[in-house]
Every structure is written in C-alpha cells, then in structure tokens.
XYZ file of C-alpha atoms in Angstrom:
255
model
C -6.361 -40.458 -26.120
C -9.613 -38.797 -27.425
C -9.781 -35.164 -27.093
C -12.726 -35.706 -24.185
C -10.550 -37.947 -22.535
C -7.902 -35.622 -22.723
C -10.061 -32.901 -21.373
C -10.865 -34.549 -18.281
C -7.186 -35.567 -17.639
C -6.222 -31.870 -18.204
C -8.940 -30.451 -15.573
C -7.694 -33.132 -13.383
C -4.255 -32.302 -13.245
C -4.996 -28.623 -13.532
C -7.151 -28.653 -10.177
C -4.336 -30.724 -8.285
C -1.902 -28.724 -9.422
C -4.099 -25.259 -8.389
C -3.540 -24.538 -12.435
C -7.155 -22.615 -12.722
C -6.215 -20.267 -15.689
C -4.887 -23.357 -17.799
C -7.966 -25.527 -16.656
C -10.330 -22.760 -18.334
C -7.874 -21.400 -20.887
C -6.248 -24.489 -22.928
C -8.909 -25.488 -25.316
C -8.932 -21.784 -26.451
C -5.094 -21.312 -26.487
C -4.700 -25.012 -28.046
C -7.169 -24.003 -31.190
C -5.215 -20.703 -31.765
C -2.014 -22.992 -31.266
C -3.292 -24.886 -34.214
C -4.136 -22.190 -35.832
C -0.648 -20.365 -35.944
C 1.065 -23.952 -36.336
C 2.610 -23.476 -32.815
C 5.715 -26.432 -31.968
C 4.728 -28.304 -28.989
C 7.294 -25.965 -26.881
C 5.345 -22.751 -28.142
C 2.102 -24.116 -26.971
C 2.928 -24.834 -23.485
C 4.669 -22.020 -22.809
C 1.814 -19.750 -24.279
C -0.440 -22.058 -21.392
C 2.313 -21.586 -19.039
C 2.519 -17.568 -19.367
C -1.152 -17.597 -19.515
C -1.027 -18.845 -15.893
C 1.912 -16.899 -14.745
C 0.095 -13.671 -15.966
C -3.649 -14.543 -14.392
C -1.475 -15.717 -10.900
C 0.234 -12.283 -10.953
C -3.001 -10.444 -11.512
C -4.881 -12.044 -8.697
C -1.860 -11.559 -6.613
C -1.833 -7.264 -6.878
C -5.346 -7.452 -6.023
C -4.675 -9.509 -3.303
C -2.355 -7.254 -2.440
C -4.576 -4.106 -2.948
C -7.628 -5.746 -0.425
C -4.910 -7.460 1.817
C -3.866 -3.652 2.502
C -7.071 -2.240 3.677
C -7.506 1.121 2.027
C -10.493 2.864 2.969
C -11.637 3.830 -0.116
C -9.735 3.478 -3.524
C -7.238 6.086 -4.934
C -5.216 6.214 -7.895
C -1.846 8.436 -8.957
C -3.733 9.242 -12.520
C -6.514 11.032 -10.536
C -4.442 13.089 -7.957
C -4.120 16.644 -8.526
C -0.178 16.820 -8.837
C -0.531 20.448 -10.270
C -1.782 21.484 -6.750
C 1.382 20.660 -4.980
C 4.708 22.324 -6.114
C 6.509 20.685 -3.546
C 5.918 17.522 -5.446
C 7.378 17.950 -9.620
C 6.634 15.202 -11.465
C 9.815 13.617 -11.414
C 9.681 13.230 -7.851
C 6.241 11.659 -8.127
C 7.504 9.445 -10.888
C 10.321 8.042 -7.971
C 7.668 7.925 -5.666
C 5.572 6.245 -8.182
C 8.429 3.819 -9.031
C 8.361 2.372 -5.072
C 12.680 2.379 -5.656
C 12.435 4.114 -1.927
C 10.446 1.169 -0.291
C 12.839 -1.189 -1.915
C 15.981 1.289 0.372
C 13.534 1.547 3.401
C 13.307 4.962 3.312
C 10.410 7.251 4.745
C 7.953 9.407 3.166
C 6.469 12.269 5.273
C 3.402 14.205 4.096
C 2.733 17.501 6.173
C -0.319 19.601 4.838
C -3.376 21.226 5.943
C -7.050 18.754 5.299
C -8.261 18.743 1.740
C -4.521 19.469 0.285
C -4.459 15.799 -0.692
C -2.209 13.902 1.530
C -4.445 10.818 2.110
C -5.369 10.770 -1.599
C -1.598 10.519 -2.104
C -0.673 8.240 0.857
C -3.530 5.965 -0.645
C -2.506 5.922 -4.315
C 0.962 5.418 -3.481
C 0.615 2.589 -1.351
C -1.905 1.069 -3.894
C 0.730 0.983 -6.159
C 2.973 -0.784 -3.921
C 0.644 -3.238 -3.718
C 0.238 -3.954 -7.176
C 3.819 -3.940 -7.671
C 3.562 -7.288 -5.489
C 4.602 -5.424 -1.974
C 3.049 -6.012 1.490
C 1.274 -2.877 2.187
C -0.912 -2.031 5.025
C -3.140 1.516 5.536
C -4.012 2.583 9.282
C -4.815 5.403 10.711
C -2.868 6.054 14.028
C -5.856 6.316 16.312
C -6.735 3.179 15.271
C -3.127 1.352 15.600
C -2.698 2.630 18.921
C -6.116 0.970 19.715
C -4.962 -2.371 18.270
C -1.808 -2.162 19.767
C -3.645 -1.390 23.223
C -5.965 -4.355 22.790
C -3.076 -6.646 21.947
C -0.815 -5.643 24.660
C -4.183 -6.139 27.405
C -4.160 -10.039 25.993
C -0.522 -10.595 25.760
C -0.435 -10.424 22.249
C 1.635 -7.627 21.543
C 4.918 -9.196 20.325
C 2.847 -11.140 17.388
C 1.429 -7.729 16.788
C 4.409 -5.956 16.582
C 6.390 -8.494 14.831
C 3.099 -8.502 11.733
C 3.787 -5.114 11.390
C 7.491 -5.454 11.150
C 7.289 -7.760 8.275
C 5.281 -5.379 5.823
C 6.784 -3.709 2.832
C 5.155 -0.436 3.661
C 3.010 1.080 6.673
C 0.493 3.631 5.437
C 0.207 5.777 8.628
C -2.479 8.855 8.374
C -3.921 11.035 10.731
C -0.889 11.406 12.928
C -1.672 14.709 14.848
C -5.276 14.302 14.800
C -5.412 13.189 18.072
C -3.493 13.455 21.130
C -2.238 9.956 22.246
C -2.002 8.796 26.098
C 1.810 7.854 27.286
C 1.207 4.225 26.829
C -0.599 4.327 23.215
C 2.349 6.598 22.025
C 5.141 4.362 23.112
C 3.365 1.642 21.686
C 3.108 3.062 18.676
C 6.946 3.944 18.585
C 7.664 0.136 18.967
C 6.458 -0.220 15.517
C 8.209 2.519 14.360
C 11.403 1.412 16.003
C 10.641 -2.045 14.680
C 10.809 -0.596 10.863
C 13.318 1.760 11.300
C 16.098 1.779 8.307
C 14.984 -1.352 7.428
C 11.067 -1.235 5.885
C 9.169 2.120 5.111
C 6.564 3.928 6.548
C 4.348 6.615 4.714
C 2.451 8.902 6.825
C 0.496 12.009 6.666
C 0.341 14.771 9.285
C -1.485 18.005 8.687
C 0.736 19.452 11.773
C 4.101 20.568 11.360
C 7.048 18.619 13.332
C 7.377 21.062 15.601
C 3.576 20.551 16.867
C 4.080 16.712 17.323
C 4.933 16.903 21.010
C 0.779 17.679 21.797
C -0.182 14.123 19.628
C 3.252 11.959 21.834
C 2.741 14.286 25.013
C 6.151 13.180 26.209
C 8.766 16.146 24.312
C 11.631 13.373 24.065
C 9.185 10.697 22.604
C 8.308 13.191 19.996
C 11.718 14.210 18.698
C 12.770 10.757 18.868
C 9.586 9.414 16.477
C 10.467 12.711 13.798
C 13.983 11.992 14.170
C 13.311 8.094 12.970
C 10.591 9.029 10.417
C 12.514 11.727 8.917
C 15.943 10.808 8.713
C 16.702 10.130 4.991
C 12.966 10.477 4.306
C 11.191 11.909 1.180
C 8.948 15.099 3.114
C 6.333 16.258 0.702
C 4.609 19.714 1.746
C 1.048 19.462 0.501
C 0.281 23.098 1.225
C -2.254 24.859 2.955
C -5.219 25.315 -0.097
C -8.000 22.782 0.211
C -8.504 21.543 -3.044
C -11.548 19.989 -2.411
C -13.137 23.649 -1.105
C -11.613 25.005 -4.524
C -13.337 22.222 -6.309
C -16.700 23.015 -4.473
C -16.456 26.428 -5.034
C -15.661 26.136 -9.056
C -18.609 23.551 -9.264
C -20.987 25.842 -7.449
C -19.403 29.344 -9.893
C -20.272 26.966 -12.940
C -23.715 25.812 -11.578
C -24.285 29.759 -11.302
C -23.325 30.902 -14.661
C-alpha cells in the first residue's frame, strides 16, 4: 500500500471510528516514530495515548461549559490569605474534590465581596475538569425552573437531572425570600442529594437567618440540618475584598 493510499484508509477508519486526534496527528507521530526507531507496538500506542489525552481534554471542557458558570474562576487567583477560616491544607482537600467523591457538603457563609462565589466557582470548575458532573445555579433561579417544570408536569425529570450530578453549585441562598411552594421545591432537590451527591452553596446569612429565605421555621432547620450535617462550613468573613482592592488601587493612583 502506498503511503497516499494508506492515508486515505487511515482518515477513513479514523472518522468511523470518531478517532479525530489520530486522523490529524499520525503522519506527525509516524515521522518522529521513524525517527526514534519506535517497534510497531511503541507507535500505536504513542497514536493511541495521543487520542486518549486530546478525548480527555475536550471532555473537562465539556465539563467546564456543560456546568454553566457565569463567569470563569480559578483556585490560583482566589485570595486564600483573606480567609483564615480556610488554611491551605483545607483548600488543598477541597481542591482535591476527595469530599464530592464521600457526598459530603460544603457551606460558605460570608458577607458580599468576601469571596464565596469566586470560591464556589473555582471549586466546582475543578470538579469539572477532574471529569465530574457539575452544575452552577443560583437559587432564585432553580426555584424558577423548578416552578416552570412543576406548571408542565415536568418536575420528576427535573428533579431526577439534578439528582444525577456530581456536584450542585448553589449561590445566593438568602438573597431572596422564597414563597412556600418554591422552597419546598427546592428541598426536593436537596432531599434528592442528600448523603449521597454534594452540594456547594454560598449564603452571606448566617443559619440562624435562613427561616426569612424558607419562610416555613421547620423547612428551614430541616434544609441546614441536611446541608450541614458532615459538611465542610467555610466562614468567608465579613471584609469585602473587592472594596479593599478598590480602595488600595485608588491610594496608589493617589500617590
């Protein structure tokens, strides 16, 4: 078989077989196979790995737009000096998504600007590129989903979506106050993932203020009794960093 013939026959296979990296990649990886005297054995699993590593990048970003985050945020750019609550070793666990993989919660409870969406963001983004299901939401907006798919019957395909993700990004919880309906809703998909698949949320009220956002007292303590039992709670503090950030930038623009 000529090397053109050969060619063809490769990009056939390679496009029935969905084998895109090898399609584009094997003249270049069979010249420096050539090169280094590779045995047949070496060279396909070079073309083989090639593929295996390309698939597995495409799949974290998948993962990463698949989740939804509103803007992106990274763990090497969040101010971890700014919490104490959160030591580096504890961010390193966090980091290492070990407490997805046990199903556990993670609670952040700060003030705005301390950095909990930055943080509920970055995590999850690494989640996703650690292969996970991830999804970000803010709760305003997946107690209007839920509404919406409960008005067309659609509720238990919802719910059941929800229930197969890795992780649940939840922020803004205490924002806004929810109607009765909304907030049992919402506990459905709590309930659905509790002790079994994480949630991550972010709060900037304290527990005790939750019964104003679930109106009913009971509903209340029963959603911070599921989200908090065995749950990692990070206090982000009360110091905006993003005001002390303004405020340094506008000292330095004076000097």
């Amino acid at each position: 078989m000529s090397d053109q013939a050969a060619d063809l026959a490769i990009a056939g296979a390679c496009r029935l077989l969905m084998l895109p990296t090898i399609r584009q990649e094997h003249a270049a990886i069979a010249e420096a196979a050539a090169r280094e005297r590779l045995s047949h054995k070496a060279f396909l699993a070079e073309v083989l790995t090639a593929e295996c590593d390309d698939r597995d990048a495409r799949r974290r970003i998948r993962r990463v737009i698949e989740a939804k985050f509103p803007r992106p945020k990274r763990l090497d750019t969040f101010e971890v000096h700014a919490v104490p609550d959160l030591p580096p070793a504890t961010l390193a666990h966090l980091a290492s998504g070990a407490w997805i993989d046990a199903g556990q919660p993670l609670v952040l409870l700060g003030d705005s600007g301390t950095g909990k969406t930055h943080l509920l963001i970055a995590l999850g983004t690494a989640a996703a590129e650690q292969g996970r299901r991830v999804r970000y939401v803010t709760t305003a907006a997946l107690v209007n989903e839920l509404v919406e798919a409960a008005d067309d019957k659609q509720l238990s395909r919802v719910v059941a979506r929800y229930a197969r993700l890795d992780l649940l990004c939840l922020d803004e919880i205490g924002y806004v106050s929810l109607d009765p309906r909304g907030a049992e809703l919402l506990f459905q998909i709590i309930t659905a993932r509790e002790e079994r698949a994480s949630i991550a949320c972010a709060s900037n009220a304290p527990f005790s203020e939750w019964g104003a956002t679930f109106t009913d007292p009971r509903l209340a303590a029963a959603v911070v009794d599921r989200l908090t039992f065995n749950a990692h709670i990070i206090q982000t503090g009360t110091t905006s960093y993003r005001l002390r950030a303004t405020r340094g930038a506008t000292t330095a623009a004076a000097t």
